[in-house]
Tab-separated table of N, CA and C in Angstrom:
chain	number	residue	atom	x	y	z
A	1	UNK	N	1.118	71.870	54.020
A	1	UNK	CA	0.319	72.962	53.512
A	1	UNK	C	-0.500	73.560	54.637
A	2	UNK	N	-0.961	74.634	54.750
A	2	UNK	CA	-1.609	75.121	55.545
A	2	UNK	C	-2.629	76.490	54.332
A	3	UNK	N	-3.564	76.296	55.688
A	3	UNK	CA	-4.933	77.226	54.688
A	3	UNK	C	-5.757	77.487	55.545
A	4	UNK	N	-5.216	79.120	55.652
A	4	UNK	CA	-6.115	80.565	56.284
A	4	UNK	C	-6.957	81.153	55.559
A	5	UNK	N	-8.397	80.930	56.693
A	5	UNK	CA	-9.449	81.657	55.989
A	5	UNK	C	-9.797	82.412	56.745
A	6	UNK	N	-10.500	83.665	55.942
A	6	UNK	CA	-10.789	84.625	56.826
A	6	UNK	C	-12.388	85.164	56.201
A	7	UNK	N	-13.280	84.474	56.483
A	7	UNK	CA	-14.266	84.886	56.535
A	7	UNK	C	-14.598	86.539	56.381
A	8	UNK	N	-15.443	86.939	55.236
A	8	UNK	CA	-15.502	88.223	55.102
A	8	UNK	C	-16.636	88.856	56.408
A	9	UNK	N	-17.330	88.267	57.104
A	9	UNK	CA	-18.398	88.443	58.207
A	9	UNK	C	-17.959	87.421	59.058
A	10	UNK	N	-18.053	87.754	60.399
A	10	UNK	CA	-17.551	87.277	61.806
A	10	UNK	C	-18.548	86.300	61.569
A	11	UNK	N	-17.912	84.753	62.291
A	11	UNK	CA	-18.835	83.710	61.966
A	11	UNK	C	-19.050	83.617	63.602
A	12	UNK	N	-20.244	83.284	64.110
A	12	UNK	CA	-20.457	82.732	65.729
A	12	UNK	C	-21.163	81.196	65.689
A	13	UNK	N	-20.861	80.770	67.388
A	13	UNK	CA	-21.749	79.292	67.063
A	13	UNK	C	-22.496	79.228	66.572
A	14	UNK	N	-23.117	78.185	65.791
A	14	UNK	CA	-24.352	77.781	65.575
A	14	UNK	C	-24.288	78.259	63.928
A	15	UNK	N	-23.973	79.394	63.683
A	15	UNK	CA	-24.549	79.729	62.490
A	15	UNK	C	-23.834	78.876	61.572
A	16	UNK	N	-24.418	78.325	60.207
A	16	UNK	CA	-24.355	78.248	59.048
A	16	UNK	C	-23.829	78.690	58.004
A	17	UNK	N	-22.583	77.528	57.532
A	17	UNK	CA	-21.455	78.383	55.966
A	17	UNK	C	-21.636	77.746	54.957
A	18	UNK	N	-21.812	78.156	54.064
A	18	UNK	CA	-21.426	76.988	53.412
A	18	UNK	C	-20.253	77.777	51.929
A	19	UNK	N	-19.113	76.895	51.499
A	19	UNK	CA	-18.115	77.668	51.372
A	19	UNK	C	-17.526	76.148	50.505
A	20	UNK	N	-16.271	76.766	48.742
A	20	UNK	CA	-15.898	75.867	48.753
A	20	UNK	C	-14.078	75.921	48.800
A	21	UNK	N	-13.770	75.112	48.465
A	21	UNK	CA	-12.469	74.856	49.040
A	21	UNK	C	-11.529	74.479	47.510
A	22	UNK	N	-11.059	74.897	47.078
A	22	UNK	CA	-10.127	74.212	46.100
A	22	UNK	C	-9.042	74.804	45.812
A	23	UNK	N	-7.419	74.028	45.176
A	23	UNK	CA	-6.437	74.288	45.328
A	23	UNK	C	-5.985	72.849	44.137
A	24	UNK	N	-5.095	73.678	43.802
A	24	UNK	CA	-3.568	72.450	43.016
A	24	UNK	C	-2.596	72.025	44.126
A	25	UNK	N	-2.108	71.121	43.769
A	25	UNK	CA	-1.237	69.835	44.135
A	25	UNK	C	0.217	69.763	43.087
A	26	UNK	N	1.334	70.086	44.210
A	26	UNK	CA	2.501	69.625	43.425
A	26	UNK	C	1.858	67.876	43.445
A	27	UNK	N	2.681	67.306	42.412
A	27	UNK	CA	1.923	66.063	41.938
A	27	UNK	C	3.286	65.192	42.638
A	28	UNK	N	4.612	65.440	42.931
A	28	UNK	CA	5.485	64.670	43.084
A	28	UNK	C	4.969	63.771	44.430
A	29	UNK	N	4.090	64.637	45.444
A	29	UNK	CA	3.931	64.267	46.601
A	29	UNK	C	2.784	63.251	46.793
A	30	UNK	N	1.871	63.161	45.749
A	30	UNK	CA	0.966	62.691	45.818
A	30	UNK	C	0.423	61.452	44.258
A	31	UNK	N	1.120	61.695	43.660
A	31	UNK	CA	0.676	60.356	42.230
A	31	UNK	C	2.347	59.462	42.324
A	32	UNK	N	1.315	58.252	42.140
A	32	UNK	CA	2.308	57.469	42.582
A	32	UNK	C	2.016	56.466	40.812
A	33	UNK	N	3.239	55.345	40.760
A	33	UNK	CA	3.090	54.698	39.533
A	33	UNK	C	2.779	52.615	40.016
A	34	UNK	N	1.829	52.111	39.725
A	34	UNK	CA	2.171	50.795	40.515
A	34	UNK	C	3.199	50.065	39.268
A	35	UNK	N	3.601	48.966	39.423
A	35	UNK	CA	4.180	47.875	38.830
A	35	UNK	C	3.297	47.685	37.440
A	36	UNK	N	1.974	48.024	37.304
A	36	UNK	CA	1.223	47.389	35.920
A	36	UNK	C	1.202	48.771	34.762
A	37	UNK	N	1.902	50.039	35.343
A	37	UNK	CA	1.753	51.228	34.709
A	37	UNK	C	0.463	51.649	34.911
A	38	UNK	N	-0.527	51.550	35.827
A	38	UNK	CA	-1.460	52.362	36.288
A	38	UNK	C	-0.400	53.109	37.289
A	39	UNK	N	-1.854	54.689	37.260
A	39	UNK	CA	-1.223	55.548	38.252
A	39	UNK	C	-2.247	55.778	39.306
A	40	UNK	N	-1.676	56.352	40.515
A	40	UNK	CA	-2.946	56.119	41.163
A	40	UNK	C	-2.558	58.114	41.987
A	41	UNK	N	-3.615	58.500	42.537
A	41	UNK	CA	-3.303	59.308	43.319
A	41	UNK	C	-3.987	59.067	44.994
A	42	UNK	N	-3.045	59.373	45.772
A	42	UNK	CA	-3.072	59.132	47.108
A	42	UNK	C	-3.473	60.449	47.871
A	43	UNK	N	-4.493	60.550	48.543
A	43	UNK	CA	-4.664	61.675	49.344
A	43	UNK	C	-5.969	61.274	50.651
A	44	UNK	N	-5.834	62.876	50.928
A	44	UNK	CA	-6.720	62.360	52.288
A	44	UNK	C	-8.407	63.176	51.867
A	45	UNK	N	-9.075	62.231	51.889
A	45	UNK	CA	-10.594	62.298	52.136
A	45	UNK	C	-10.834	63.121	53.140
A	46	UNK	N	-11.530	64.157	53.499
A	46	UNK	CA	-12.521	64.842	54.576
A	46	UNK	C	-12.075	66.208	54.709
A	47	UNK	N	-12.202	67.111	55.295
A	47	UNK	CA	-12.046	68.416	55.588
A	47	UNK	C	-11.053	68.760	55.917
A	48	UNK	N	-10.344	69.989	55.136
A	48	UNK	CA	-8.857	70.102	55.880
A	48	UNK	C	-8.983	70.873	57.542
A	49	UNK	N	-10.420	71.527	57.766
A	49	UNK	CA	-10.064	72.045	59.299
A	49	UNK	C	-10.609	70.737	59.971
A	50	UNK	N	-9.807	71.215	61.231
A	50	UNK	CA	-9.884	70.351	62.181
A	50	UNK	C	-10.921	70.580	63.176
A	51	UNK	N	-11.693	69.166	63.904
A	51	UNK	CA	-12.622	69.768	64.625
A	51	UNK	C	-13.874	70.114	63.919
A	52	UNK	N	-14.063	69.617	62.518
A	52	UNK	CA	-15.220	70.148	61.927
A	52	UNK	C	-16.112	69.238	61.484
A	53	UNK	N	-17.702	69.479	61.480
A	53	UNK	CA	-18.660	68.461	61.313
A	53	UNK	C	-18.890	68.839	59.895
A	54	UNK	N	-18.901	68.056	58.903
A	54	UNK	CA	-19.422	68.662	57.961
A	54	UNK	C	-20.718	67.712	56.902
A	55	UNK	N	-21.816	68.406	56.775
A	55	UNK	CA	-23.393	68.187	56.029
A	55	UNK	C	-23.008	67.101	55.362
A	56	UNK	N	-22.308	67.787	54.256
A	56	UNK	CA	-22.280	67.360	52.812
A	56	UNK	C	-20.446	68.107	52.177
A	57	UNK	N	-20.251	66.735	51.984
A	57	UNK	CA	-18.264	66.895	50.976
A	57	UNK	C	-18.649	66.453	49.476
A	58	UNK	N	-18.180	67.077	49.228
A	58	UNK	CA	-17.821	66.478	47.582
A	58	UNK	C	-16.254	66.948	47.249
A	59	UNK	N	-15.616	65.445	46.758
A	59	UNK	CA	-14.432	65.459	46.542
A	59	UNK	C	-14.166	65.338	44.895
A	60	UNK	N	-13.745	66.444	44.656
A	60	UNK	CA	-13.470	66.014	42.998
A	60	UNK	C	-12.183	65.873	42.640
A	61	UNK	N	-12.029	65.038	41.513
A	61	UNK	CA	-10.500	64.701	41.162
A	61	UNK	C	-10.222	64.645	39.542
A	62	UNK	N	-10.155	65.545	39.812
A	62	UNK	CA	-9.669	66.204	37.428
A	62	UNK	C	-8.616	65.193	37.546
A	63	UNK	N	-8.392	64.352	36.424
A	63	UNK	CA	-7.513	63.706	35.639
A	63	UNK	C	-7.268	64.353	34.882
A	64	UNK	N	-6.005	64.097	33.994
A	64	UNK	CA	-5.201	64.757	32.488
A	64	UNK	C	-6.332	63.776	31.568
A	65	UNK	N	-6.298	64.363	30.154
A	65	UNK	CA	-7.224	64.543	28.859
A	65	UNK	C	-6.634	62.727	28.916
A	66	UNK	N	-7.331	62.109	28.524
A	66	UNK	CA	-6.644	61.194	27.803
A	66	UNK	C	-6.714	59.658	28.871
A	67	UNK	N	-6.967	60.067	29.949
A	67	UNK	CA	-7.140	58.667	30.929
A	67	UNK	C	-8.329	58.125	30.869
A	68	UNK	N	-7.995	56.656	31.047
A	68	UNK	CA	-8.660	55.377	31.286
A	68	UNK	C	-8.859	55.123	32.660
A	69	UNK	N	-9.952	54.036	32.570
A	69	UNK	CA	-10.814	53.095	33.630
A	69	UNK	C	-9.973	53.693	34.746
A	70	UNK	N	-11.223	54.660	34.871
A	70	UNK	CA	-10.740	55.507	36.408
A	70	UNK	C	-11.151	54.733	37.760
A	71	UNK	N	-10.743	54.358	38.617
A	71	UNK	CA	-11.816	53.902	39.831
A	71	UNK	C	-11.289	54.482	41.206
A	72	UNK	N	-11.984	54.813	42.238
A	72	UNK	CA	-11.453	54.944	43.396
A	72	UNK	C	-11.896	53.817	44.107
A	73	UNK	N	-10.701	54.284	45.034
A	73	UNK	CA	-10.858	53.083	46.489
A	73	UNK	C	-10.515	53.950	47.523
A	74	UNK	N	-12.159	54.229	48.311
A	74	UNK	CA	-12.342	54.853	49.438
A	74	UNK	C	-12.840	53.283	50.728
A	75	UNK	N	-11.915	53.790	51.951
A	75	UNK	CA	-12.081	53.206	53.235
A	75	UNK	C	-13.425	52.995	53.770
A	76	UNK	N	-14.440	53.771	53.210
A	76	UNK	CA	-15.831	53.990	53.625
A	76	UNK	C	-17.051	54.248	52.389
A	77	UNK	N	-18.058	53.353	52.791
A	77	UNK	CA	-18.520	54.058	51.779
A	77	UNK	C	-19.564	55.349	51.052
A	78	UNK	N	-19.174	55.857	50.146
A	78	UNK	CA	-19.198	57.147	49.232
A	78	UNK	C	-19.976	56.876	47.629
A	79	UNK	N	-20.365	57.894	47.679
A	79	UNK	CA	-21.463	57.889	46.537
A	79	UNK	C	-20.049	57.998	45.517
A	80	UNK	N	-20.014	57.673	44.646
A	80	UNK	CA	-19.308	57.947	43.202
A	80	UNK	C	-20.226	57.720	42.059
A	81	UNK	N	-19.598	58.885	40.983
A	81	UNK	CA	-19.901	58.776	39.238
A	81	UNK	C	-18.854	59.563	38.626
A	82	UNK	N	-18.863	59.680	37.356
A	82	UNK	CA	-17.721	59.972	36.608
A	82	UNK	C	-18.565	61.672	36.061
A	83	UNK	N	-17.671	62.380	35.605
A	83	UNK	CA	-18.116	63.757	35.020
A	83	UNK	C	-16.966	63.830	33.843
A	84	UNK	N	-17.187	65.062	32.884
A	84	UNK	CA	-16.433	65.073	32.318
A	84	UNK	C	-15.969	66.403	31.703
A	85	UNK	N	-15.113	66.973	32.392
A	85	UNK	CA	-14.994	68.193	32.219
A	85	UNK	C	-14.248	69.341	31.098
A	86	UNK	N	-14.781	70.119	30.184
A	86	UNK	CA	-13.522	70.267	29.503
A	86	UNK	C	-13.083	72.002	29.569
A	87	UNK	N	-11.943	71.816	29.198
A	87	UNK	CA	-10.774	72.931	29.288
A	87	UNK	C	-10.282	73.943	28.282
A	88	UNK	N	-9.515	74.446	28.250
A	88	UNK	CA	-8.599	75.106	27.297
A	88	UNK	C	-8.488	73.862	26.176
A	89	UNK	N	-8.275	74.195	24.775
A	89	UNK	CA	-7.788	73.006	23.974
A	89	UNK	C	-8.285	71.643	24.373
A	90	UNK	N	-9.123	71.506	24.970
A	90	UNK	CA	-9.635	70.012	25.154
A	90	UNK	C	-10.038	68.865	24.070
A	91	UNK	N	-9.928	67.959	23.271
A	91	UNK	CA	-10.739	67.473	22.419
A	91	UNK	C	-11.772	66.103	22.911
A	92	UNK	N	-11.320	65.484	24.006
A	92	UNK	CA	-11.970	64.738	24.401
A	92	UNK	C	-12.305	64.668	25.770
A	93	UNK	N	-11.815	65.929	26.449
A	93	UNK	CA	-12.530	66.462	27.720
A	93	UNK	C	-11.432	65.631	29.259
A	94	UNK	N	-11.816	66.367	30.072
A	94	UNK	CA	-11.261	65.134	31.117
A	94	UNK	C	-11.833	64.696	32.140
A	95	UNK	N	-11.648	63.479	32.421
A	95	UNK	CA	-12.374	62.611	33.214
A	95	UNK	C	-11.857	63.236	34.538
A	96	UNK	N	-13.468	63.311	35.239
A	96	UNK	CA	-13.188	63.842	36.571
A	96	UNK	C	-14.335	62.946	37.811
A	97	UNK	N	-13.639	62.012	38.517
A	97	UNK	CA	-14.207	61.284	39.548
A	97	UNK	C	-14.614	62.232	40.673
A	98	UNK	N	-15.973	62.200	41.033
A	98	UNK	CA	-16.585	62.369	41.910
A	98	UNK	C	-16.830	62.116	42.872
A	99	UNK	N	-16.850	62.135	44.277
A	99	UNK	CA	-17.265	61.354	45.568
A	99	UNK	C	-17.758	62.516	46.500
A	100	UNK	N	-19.054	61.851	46.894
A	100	UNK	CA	-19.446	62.368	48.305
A	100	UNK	C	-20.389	61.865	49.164
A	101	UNK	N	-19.905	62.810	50.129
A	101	UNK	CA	-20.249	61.953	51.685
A	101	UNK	C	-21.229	62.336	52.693
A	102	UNK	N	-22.107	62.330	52.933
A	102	UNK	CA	-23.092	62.854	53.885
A	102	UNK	C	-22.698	62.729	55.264
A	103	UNK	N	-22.355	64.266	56.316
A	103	UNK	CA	-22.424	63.578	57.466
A	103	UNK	C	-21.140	63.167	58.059
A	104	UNK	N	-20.020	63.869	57.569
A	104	UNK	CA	-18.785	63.635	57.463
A	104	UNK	C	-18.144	64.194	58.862
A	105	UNK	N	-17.377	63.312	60.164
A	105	UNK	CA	-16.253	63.886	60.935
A	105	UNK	C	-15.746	63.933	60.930
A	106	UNK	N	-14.122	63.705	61.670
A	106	UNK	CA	-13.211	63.667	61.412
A	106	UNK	C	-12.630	62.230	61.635
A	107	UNK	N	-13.073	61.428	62.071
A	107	UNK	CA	-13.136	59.853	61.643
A	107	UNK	C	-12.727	59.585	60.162
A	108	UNK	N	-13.717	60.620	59.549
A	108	UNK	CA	-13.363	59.869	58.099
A	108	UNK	C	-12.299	60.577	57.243
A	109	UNK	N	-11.333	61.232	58.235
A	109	UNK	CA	-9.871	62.036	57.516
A	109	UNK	C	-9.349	60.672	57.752
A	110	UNK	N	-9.542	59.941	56.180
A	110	UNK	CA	-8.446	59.000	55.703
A	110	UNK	C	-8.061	58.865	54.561
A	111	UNK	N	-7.224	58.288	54.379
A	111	UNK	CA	-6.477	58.053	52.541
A	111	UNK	C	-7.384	57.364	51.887
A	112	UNK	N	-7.110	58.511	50.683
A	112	UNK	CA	-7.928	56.754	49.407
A	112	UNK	C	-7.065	57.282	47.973
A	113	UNK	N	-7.671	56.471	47.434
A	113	UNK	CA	-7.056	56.317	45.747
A	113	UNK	C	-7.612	56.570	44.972
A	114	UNK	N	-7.498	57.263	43.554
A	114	UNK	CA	-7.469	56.705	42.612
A	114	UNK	C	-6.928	56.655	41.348
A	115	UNK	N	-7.179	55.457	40.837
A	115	UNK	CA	-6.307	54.761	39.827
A	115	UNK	C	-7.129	55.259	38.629
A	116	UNK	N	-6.135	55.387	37.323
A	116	UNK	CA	-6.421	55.158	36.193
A	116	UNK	C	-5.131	54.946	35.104
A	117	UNK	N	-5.074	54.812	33.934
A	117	UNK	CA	-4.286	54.031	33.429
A	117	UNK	C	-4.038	55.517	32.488
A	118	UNK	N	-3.032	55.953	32.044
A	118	UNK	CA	-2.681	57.308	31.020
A	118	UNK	C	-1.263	57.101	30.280
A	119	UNK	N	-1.474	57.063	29.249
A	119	UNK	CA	-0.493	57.171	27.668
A	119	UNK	C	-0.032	58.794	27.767
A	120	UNK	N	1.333	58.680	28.077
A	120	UNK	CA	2.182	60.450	28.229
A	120	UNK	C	1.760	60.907	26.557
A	121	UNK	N	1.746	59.894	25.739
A	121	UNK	CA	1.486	60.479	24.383
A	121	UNK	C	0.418	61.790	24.213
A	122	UNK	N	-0.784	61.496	25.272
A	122	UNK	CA	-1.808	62.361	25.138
A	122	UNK	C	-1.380	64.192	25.756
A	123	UNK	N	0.231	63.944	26.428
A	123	UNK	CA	0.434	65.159	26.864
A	123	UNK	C	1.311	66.182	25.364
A	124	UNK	N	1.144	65.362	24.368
A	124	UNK	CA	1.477	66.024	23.580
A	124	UNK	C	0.268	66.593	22.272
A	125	UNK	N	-0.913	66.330	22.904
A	125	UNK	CA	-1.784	66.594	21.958
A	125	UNK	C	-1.987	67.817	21.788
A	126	UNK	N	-1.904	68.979	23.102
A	126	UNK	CA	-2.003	70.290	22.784
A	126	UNK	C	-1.113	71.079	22.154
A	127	UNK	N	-0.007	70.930	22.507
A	127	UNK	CA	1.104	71.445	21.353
A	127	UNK	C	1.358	71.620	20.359
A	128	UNK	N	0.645	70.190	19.778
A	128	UNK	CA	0.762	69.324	18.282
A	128	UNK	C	-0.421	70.556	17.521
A	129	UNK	N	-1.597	70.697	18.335
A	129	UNK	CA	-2.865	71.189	17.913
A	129	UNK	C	-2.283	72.753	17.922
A	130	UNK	N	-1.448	73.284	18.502
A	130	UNK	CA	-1.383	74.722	18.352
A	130	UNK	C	-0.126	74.770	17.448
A	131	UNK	N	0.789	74.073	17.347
A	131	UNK	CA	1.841	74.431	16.464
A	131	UNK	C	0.949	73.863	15.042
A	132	UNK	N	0.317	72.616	14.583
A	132	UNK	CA	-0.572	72.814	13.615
A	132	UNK	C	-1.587	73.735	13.173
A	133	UNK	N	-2.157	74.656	13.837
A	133	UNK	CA	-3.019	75.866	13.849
A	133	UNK	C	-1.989	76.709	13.293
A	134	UNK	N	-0.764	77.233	13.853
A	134	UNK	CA	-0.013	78.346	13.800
A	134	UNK	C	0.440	77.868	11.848
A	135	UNK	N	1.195	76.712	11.708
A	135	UNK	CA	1.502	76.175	10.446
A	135	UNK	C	0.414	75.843	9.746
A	136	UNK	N	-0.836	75.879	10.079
A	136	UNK	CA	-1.775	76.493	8.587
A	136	UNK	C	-2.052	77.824	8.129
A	137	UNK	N	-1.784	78.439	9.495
A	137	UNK	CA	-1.929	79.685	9.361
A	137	UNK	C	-1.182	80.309	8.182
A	138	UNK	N	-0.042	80.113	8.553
A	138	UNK	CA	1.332	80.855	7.967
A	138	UNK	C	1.293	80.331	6.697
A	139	UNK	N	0.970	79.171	6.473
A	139	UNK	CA	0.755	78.375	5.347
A	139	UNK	C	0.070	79.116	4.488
A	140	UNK	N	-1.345	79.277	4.702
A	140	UNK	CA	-2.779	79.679	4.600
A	140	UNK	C	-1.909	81.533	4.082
A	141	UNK	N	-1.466	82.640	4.834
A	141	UNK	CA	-0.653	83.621	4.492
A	141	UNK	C	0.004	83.468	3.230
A	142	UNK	N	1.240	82.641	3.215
A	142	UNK	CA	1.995	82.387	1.956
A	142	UNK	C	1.637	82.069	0.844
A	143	UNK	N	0.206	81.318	0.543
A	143	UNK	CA	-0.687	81.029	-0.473
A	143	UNK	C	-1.436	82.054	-1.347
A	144	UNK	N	-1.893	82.901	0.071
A	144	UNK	CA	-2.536	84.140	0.130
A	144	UNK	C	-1.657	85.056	-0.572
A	145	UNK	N	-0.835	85.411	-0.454
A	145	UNK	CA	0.066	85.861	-0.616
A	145	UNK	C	1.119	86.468	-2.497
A	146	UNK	N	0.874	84.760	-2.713
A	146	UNK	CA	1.478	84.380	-3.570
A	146	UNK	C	0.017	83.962	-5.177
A	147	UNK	N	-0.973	84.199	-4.570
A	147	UNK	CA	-1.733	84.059	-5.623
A	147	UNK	C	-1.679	85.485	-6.493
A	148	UNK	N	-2.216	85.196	-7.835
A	148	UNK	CA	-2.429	86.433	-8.710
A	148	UNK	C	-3.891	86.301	-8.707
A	149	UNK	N	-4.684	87.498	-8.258
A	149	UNK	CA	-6.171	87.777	-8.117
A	149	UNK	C	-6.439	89.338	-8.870
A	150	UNK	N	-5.521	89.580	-9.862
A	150	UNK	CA	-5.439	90.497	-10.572
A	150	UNK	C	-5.992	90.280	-11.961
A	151	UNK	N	-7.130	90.750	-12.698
A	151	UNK	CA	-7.917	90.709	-13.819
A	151	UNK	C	-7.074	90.800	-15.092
A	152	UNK	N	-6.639	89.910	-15.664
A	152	UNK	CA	-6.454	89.993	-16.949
A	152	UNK	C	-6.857	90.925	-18.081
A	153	UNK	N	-6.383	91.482	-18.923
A	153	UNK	CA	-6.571	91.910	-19.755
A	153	UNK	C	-6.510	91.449	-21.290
């Protein structure tokens, strides 16, 4: 992957950015499955430019709706807590691990993990929830539909 930035104002030494960075992940390259059916994801910790000192990182990592006992395993240590973020159709939100680092070089461009444990069942919860919406609907129509709300005589 590669990632060009182009600063909307000419940046010179010394001065001060602060700027954030985010992007999706084909997943083939990076979630892996161990032997116990946890999954883990593998990537690299620290700044993608090179040559850069940086204050303050925060690394976030959205999980799918539905995962368990999340943990990372970073080479160094990093502040972590859990957040929980929610989405489109969400019902129980998704767990999103946190880490950051004060003070970060390029020393600390290394791999870490993390693991959590996920039931594919939960990738069918949104579907289930919109094709059930659509079939009350239509339902809800045909009822409508089919009643007599016309006054007797």
């Amino acid at each position: 992957s590669e990632l060009e930035i182009e600063p909307r104002y000419p940046l010179f030494g010394g001065w001060k950015a602060t700027f954030v960075i985010g992007y999706g992940l084909p997943l083939q390259d990076f979630l892996f499955e161990t032997s116990d059916d946890r999954r883990y994801l593998n990537f690299t910790f620290g700044c993608p430019l090179l040559e850069t000192v940086v204050d303050k990182l925060t690394v976030k990592v959205v999980l799918p709706e539905g995962s368990k006992d999340p943990s990372a395993v970073v080479p160094f240590p990093v502040e972590q807590h859990l957040e929980t973020k929610y989405s489109y159709l969400d019902v129980v939100g998704r767990t999103v691990v946190v880490m950051e680092k004060k003070n970060l070089v390029p020393a600390h461009n290394s791999h870490f993990q993390v693991y959590y444990t996920f039931k594919p069942i939960f990738m069918l919860a949104e579907p289930l929830m919109l094709a059930s919406a659509f079939f009350l609907f239509f339902v809800a129509c045909v009822a409508y539909l089919h009643i007599d709300l016309s006054i007797p005589k």
